Amino acid sequence: MAYTKPRNRVGIEHDRVTDVSSTDFPGYYPGEDHSWSIEKFKNHFKVHIEYLNELNSEFDLIGVDPSIANAFRRIMISEIPTLAIEYVYIENNTSIIQDEVLAHRLGLIPLKANPDYMHWFKKDDPEFEPTDYDTLVLHLSAKCTVNPNAPEGTTDPKMLYNNAHVYARDIVYEPQGHQTEWYPDGVTAANPDILIAKLRPGQEIDLSMHCILGIGQDHAKFSPVATASYRLLPTIDIIGEPITGELASKFKSCFPKGVVAINSKGEAVVKDARKDTVSREVLRHPEFEGRVKLGRQRDHFIYCVESTGAIPPDQIFLKSVQLLKKKCEILRKFNLSA
Amino acid sequence: MPSKKQEVEVSEAVEIADQEMVDTEALEEEIPVIDSNKIQILPGASEDGTAASFRILQEDHTLGNALRYIIMKNPEVEFCGYSIPHPSEAAMNLRIQTYGEITAVQALEKGLDDLVDLCNVIESEFKEAISKKDYETSQPIDN
């Protein structure tokens, strides 16, 4: 029986990919109904969560179009507001790091602070005064001194000096007004071990910082994700006669561990195509020509979302869905017929 | 029984609390600052309104491609496409042509509504999947 590729498959040949565009539009297939139906979508759409914790996640959206999946990915990266250090007021900086470089480094530190409580700081308005509703205040002060109790003969700067290294954990949050209700546990860096500067005796850093809301489109420091990406589920179809014996073990070794297994009859069977890296190694061997078809399922998206620590990954995704919805609702309010 | 002075203080406190309530409400309301030119119909639309181009400000491929897809799913629509005319202009152009039964504006409005419905389904399904709590909490290690 000849192999017919399902419609929702991207074909993967040794030198190219085929059928990359969606075809589920009205008029594409004669006599078929491909008009939008929320009921049909509801019946086909599935969510699978592979794993999820405070920082990382992998989940599948099955039954959506790439245009929609990509919108969520783009929103997660560049349009979800988070808090980051934006203004640095340097009282004293005698370290070797220049003021502007230090300020930039501070800005990039991910903060563990829920952005939902804050309002927008109006950067464009010169009259706008920061309030407890829109600005978090942080302080950092460190002075390096000689450690008189350093063990004899040591060359380790951490032993020789006090405060030789300034870390993100040294940042102190100063609650303003209502902020004690919103941030009862305070605001800290998501990772306390980020090295900000190195000092030597006599050098000093003393500065205060203002954190405001922003989006990744403006500056990457405001992005809530370290990465947000998706890939399509790989497919491997063994066509025609089963692959057996010596050939089966060669077939198995063409894929990463756990993708192909050999069953009791000695036939190679696809165990877990999800683990495949789609290296296309199998397509390099003439003995497998015409016996295997590689592909990807065009409507099965495997998302990988890594949070910076401010918002959990599942909340980031939900926010992206809500934001796309909001974009539509805003446009819907305009009366264009008039 | 509280003295008069205390009473005054209480009422003052209530007043201050009220004021703060108003303040937060005012802040919440001023967040969506929407440009009145957010969406415009570009010159050159057909007279019967069945073909039109729209210019949407402050939008990009995120909404453009999603909207293009959902509008193309409408069988009354003959053509839908979008473009970003220049990368340094924060604007997106959307072209809709229908077979004549509906206007381009109606097709756009249906597209927006359908996209909202789609988001609602994804949101509720995702929330349901999370609430089941039957997922791993650490990345599976391959052996």
XYZ file of C-alpha atoms in Angstrom:
481
model
C 0.000 0.000 0.000
C 1.327 3.390 -0.954
C 2.054 5.787 1.849
C -0.179 8.830 2.021
C 1.042 11.627 4.193
C -1.599 13.062 6.537
C -2.565 16.677 5.786
C -1.280 18.052 9.047
C 2.252 16.779 8.439
C 5.360 18.615 7.462
C 7.478 16.259 5.383
C 11.184 15.985 6.175
C 13.417 14.820 3.334
C 17.194 14.491 3.465
C 17.707 17.895 1.867
C 14.487 19.848 2.377
C 11.193 20.174 4.181
C 7.858 19.975 2.389
C 4.262 21.060 3.069
C 5.097 23.709 5.619
C 1.934 25.807 5.163
C -1.480 25.152 6.666
C -4.165 24.101 4.207
C -7.215 24.113 6.473
C -8.921 27.058 4.803
C -12.334 27.266 3.109
C -12.011 26.569 -0.609
C -8.706 24.732 -0.392
C -10.215 21.264 -0.629
C -13.289 21.159 -2.924
C -16.469 20.177 -1.136
C -14.976 20.317 2.355
C -15.980 22.705 5.100
C -13.052 24.413 6.729
C -14.863 27.476 8.005
C -14.110 28.577 11.546
C -16.195 26.786 14.136
C -15.575 27.206 17.829
C -17.274 23.855 18.495
C -14.936 22.041 16.107
C -11.965 23.801 17.644
C -13.077 22.905 21.162
C -13.384 19.245 20.197
C -9.933 19.054 18.625
C -7.964 21.267 20.962
C -5.950 19.574 23.712
C -3.465 20.691 26.328
C -0.869 18.325 27.711
C 1.537 19.341 30.454
C 4.805 17.441 30.295
C 6.278 19.064 33.378
C 5.873 22.288 35.292
C 7.610 23.875 38.245
C 8.391 27.347 39.548
C 10.925 28.113 36.839
C 10.614 25.680 33.941
C 7.881 24.049 31.956
C 7.165 22.034 28.866
C 3.611 21.735 27.632
C 1.813 20.852 24.416
C -0.933 22.682 22.609
C -2.541 20.290 20.153
C -4.909 21.472 17.451
C -3.896 25.095 16.984
C -2.564 26.868 13.915
C 1.057 28.102 13.847
C -0.132 31.708 13.542
C -1.895 31.454 16.903
C 0.892 29.453 18.579
C 3.442 31.982 17.395
C 1.376 34.874 18.732
C 1.530 33.382 22.226
C 5.267 32.833 21.975
C 5.852 36.390 20.802
C 3.669 37.840 23.542
C 5.431 35.797 26.236
C 8.797 37.153 25.121
C 7.996 40.772 24.474
C 4.658 41.967 25.787
C 4.094 40.709 29.325
C 4.930 43.436 31.842
C 7.387 42.770 34.642
C 9.363 44.884 37.080
C 13.013 45.713 36.571
C 15.472 48.307 37.782
C 15.205 51.308 35.469
C 16.688 54.257 37.376
C 19.904 54.063 39.378
C 20.901 56.981 41.591
C 24.578 56.624 42.360
C 25.693 58.320 45.572
C 29.151 56.887 45.453
C 30.941 54.460 43.203
C 34.673 54.121 43.555
C 34.771 50.564 42.186
C 36.478 49.877 38.867
C 33.094 49.375 37.205
C 31.950 52.579 35.563
C 28.628 54.058 36.717
C 26.804 53.349 33.466
C 28.087 49.770 33.236
C 27.109 49.148 36.846
C 23.644 50.600 36.223
C 23.223 48.361 33.189
C 24.263 45.276 35.167
C 21.799 46.152 37.923
C 19.010 46.601 35.390
C 19.459 43.063 34.075
C 18.947 41.401 37.491
C 15.623 39.511 37.450
C 13.485 40.447 40.438
C 11.130 38.257 42.408
C 8.234 40.705 42.521
C 4.690 40.206 41.318
C 4.065 42.867 38.646
C 0.275 42.629 39.019
C 0.181 45.031 41.949
C 1.990 47.822 40.178
C 0.722 50.494 37.840
C 2.521 52.029 34.898
C 5.160 54.637 35.538
C 4.686 57.311 32.910
C 8.164 57.743 31.530
C 7.046 60.131 28.793
C 5.473 62.599 31.211
C 8.162 64.857 32.733
C 5.668 65.985 35.395
C 5.058 62.428 36.557
C 6.235 61.830 40.100
C 6.993 58.285 41.280
C 4.585 56.902 43.889
C 4.268 53.665 45.842
C 1.815 52.492 43.138
C 4.390 52.459 40.376
C 7.904 52.418 41.809
C 9.846 50.001 43.996
C 12.862 51.397 45.800
C 15.976 49.298 46.325
C 19.299 50.138 47.930
C 22.743 48.726 47.532
C 25.679 49.758 49.636
C 28.919 47.898 50.098
C 32.314 49.005 51.303
C 35.375 46.838 50.982
C 37.834 46.687 53.879
C 40.883 44.658 54.786
C 40.075 41.592 56.868
C 42.485 41.728 59.827
C 41.675 38.107 60.710
C 42.625 36.675 57.321
C 44.573 33.411 57.562
C 48.297 33.841 56.984
C 49.495 33.297 53.454
C 46.038 33.200 51.847
C 45.623 34.758 48.408
C 41.845 34.398 48.216
C 40.334 37.906 47.963
C 37.195 36.687 49.744
C 39.330 35.853 52.809
C 41.679 38.799 52.578
C 38.962 41.433 52.343
C 35.437 42.047 53.597
C 32.855 42.655 50.861
C 35.287 41.840 48.074
C 32.346 40.545 46.061
C 29.011 42.330 45.802
C 26.138 39.974 45.032
C 22.473 40.440 44.118
C 21.605 39.242 47.627
C 23.115 42.457 49.019
C 20.306 44.487 47.454
C 17.908 45.763 50.112
C 14.272 46.527 49.421
C 12.709 49.559 51.033
C 8.885 49.249 51.091
C 7.002 52.447 50.251
C 3.435 53.188 51.425
C 1.057 50.369 50.521
C 3.789 48.105 49.276
C 4.003 46.244 52.601
C 0.546 44.785 51.809
C 1.481 43.766 48.276
C 4.966 42.479 49.036
C 4.803 41.144 52.616
C 7.899 39.023 51.956
C 9.781 41.900 50.402
C 11.388 42.068 46.981
C 14.585 40.196 46.218
C 16.622 39.187 43.214
C 15.323 35.923 41.710
C 18.838 34.539 41.958
C 20.753 35.830 45.001
C 24.121 34.639 43.650
C 24.433 37.048 40.741
C 27.790 38.819 41.006
C 27.352 42.572 40.559
C 30.838 43.918 41.224
C 34.215 43.124 42.766
C 35.809 45.566 45.212
C 39.188 46.094 46.820
C 39.888 47.796 50.189
C 38.853 51.442 50.147
C 36.409 51.004 47.246
C 32.749 51.603 47.868
C 29.383 51.347 46.170
C 26.412 53.264 47.515
C 23.346 53.665 45.355
C 19.565 53.520 45.276
C 17.443 52.113 42.498
C 13.907 52.592 41.213
C 12.105 49.623 39.629
C 9.211 50.216 37.270
C 6.962 48.186 34.986
C 8.074 47.577 31.446
C 7.774 45.127 28.562
C 10.341 43.064 26.708
C 9.744 45.063 23.540
C 11.297 48.075 25.270
C 14.188 46.216 26.908
C 14.975 42.505 27.323
C 15.345 42.997 31.095
C 11.545 43.337 31.277
C 10.926 39.989 29.580
C 9.420 37.471 32.048
C 11.003 34.552 30.206
C 14.566 33.362 29.834
C 13.374 31.413 26.809
C 9.954 30.797 25.358
C 10.076 28.543 22.342
C 8.116 25.831 20.639
C 8.853 22.934 18.325
C 6.562 20.668 16.348
C 6.097 17.077 17.446
C 8.387 14.862 15.314
C 6.823 11.877 13.550
C 8.528 8.723 12.305
C 6.565 6.353 10.068
C 7.985 2.984 9.130
C 6.393 2.168 5.786
C 5.981 -1.149 4.016
C 7.688 -4.227 5.434
C 8.795 -4.099 9.088
C 12.505 -3.523 9.630
C 13.962 -6.632 11.270
C 17.163 -8.274 12.456
C 20.528 -6.602 11.987
C 18.877 -3.746 10.107
C 16.552 -3.085 13.018
C 19.400 -2.415 15.412
C 21.073 -0.174 12.835
C 17.752 1.640 12.432
C 17.529 2.061 16.186
C 21.015 3.519 16.374
C 20.054 6.213 13.847
C 17.877 7.880 16.496
C 18.516 9.222 19.989
C 18.079 6.862 22.934
C 14.469 5.862 23.628
C 13.017 6.847 20.243
C 13.044 3.430 18.577
C 12.668 0.060 20.315
C 12.892 -3.512 19.048
C 9.842 -5.629 19.863
C 9.656 -9.359 20.667
C 9.470 -10.222 16.947
C 12.754 -8.403 16.345
C 11.037 -5.570 14.480
C 11.986 -1.943 14.917
C 9.054 0.059 16.318
C 8.751 3.747 17.105
C 8.509 4.083 20.878
C 8.677 7.809 21.535
C 9.015 10.147 18.568
C 8.876 13.139 20.914
C 12.456 12.432 21.990
C 13.707 12.579 18.408
C 15.987 15.469 17.545
C 15.179 15.040 13.822
C 18.847 14.699 12.951
C 17.837 12.895 9.730
C 20.660 10.404 10.221
C 18.337 7.612 9.050
C 17.923 9.297 5.661
C 21.680 9.056 4.982
C 21.606 5.256 4.727
C 20.527 3.776 1.358
C 19.163 0.611 3.034
C 16.400 2.654 4.663
C 15.420 4.472 1.490
C 11.663 4.262 1.012
C 11.220 2.434 4.315
C 10.845 5.386 6.644
C 9.118 8.742 6.433
C 10.133 11.533 8.788
C 7.867 14.442 9.491
C 6.448 16.844 12.015
C 2.866 17.299 13.076
C 1.924 20.811 12.050
C -0.710 21.385 14.748
C 1.132 19.885 17.717
C 3.252 22.480 19.485
C 5.659 21.567 22.257
C 6.311 24.745 24.182
C 9.293 25.233 26.406
C 8.892 28.176 28.757
C 11.593 29.128 31.244
C 10.733 31.875 33.689
C 13.226 34.402 35.014
C 11.614 33.960 38.428
C 9.124 36.821 38.600
C 6.087 34.911 37.275
C 5.635 31.100 37.166
C 5.652 29.665 33.606
C 1.989 28.619 33.618
C 0.972 32.147 34.616
C 3.170 33.577 31.852
C 1.354 31.489 29.269
C -2.079 32.366 30.651
C -1.143 36.035 30.564
C -0.139 35.721 26.917
C -3.560 34.283 26.067
C -5.289 37.067 27.988
C -3.153 39.694 26.286
C -4.004 38.446 22.791
C -7.655 38.507 23.792
C -7.281 42.053 25.072
C -5.703 43.192 21.808
C -8.801 41.934 19.960
C -11.200 43.489 22.425
C -9.515 46.881 22.138
C -9.829 46.830 18.340
C -13.406 45.604 18.601
C -14.384 48.774 20.473
C -13.751 50.969 17.442
C -16.775 51.641 15.294
C -15.482 51.331 11.750
C -18.810 51.133 9.925
C -19.517 54.810 10.539
C -17.722 55.924 75.224
C -15.232 57.506 72.860
C -14.329 61.143 73.363
C -15.194 63.687 70.704
C -11.608 64.029 69.625
C -11.366 60.310 68.918
C -14.570 60.433 66.914
C -13.131 63.135 64.723
C -10.036 61.055 64.141
C -12.122 58.049 63.120
C -14.151 60.044 60.623
C -10.984 61.556 59.235
C -9.505 58.118 58.817
C -12.612 57.027 56.910
C -12.289 60.058 54.683
C -8.648 59.289 53.965
C -9.525 55.666 53.206
C -12.248 56.838 50.808
C -9.837 59.150 49.102
C -7.397 56.297 48.613
C -10.103 54.141 47.092
C -10.814 56.861 44.572
C -7.112 57.200 43.867
C -6.645 53.510 43.051
C -9.763 53.458 40.880
C -8.521 56.466 38.960
C -5.159 54.783 38.442
C -6.753 51.562 37.229
C -8.929 53.388 34.750
C -6.159 55.347 33.155
C -4.103 52.290 32.174
C -5.600 51.575 28.747
C -4.569 54.706 26.938
C -5.803 53.944 23.449
C -4.969 56.130 20.533
C -8.139 57.156 18.701
C -6.246 56.455 15.449
C -5.454 52.888 16.549
C -7.314 51.570 13.514
C -8.123 53.425 10.321
C -9.534 52.456 6.936
C -6.998 53.337 4.266
C -8.090 55.277 1.159
C -8.965 53.130 -1.839
C -11.596 50.886 -0.277
C -14.286 49.681 -2.695
C -17.490 51.701 -2.660
C -19.673 48.882 -1.359
C -17.189 48.211 1.447
C -16.510 44.615 0.425
C -12.804 45.320 -0.018
C -10.786 47.497 2.315
C -7.368 47.952 3.825
C -6.909 48.839 7.464
C -3.985 50.465 9.178
C -3.554 49.299 12.778
C -1.057 51.192 14.895
C 1.171 49.673 17.588
C 0.580 46.142 16.317
C 2.912 43.674 14.613
C 3.071 40.049 13.425
C 1.668 38.899 16.771
C -1.824 40.143 16.026
C -1.357 40.478 12.249
C -0.757 36.824 11.482
C -3.266 35.536 14.048
C -5.943 37.832 12.655
C -5.054 36.922 9.054
C -5.518 33.235 9.888
C -8.874 33.622 11.605
C -10.238 35.942 8.890
C -9.099 33.524 6.175
C -11.135 30.841 7.968
C -14.294 32.807 7.086
C -15.812 31.303 3.905
C -17.212 34.720 2.899
C -13.687 36.110 2.659
C -11.957 35.919 -0.704
C -8.639 37.320 0.422
C -6.964 38.407 3.620
C -3.370 39.422 4.092
C -1.279 41.651 6.285
C 1.982 43.484 5.990
C 4.286 45.642 8.016
C 5.178 48.335 5.489
C 8.310 49.521 7.261
C 10.117 48.000 10.252
C 10.727 51.356 11.922
C 7.050 52.297 11.825
C 4.944 50.627 14.521
C 2.047 49.956 12.165
C 0.465 46.961 10.505
C -1.673 46.981 7.352
C -4.468 44.462 6.918
C -6.241 43.842 3.607
C -9.617 42.114 3.427
C -11.630 41.320 0.290
C -14.913 39.445 0.513
C -17.037 37.639 -2.065
C -19.680 40.362 -1.624
C -22.073 38.941 0.944
C -20.467 40.830 3.843
C -18.341 43.950 4.139
C -14.648 43.962 4.990
C -15.453 45.636 8.311
C -17.897 42.862 9.184
C -15.268 40.259 8.290
C -12.757 42.004 10.541
C -15.240 42.210 13.391
C -16.107 38.527 13.054
C -12.400 37.716 12.996
C -11.812 39.644 16.216
C -14.756 37.937 17.913
C -13.605 34.486 16.751
C -10.106 35.159 18.022
C -11.511 36.127 21.431
C -13.530 32.866 21.482
C -10.419 30.911 20.534
C -8.427 32.536 23.351
C -11.214 31.732 25.815
C -11.130 28.050 24.865
C -7.336 27.891 25.154
C -7.426 29.701 28.493
C -10.051 27.417 30.036
C -8.466 24.229 28.664
C -5.056 25.253 29.955
C -6.432 26.155 33.373
C -8.184 22.800 33.500
C -4.983 20.957 32.612
C -3.135 22.827 35.376
C -5.847 22.189 37.964
C -5.702 18.429 37.348
C -2.233 18.472 38.935
C -1.275 15.218 37.183
C 1.946 16.512 35.699
C 5.600 16.031 36.645
C 7.287 18.843 38.501
C 10.781 18.173 37.252
C 12.217 17.723 33.816
C 12.230 13.997 32.933
C 15.794 12.657 32.812
C 16.592 10.305 29.939
C 18.349 7.092 30.871
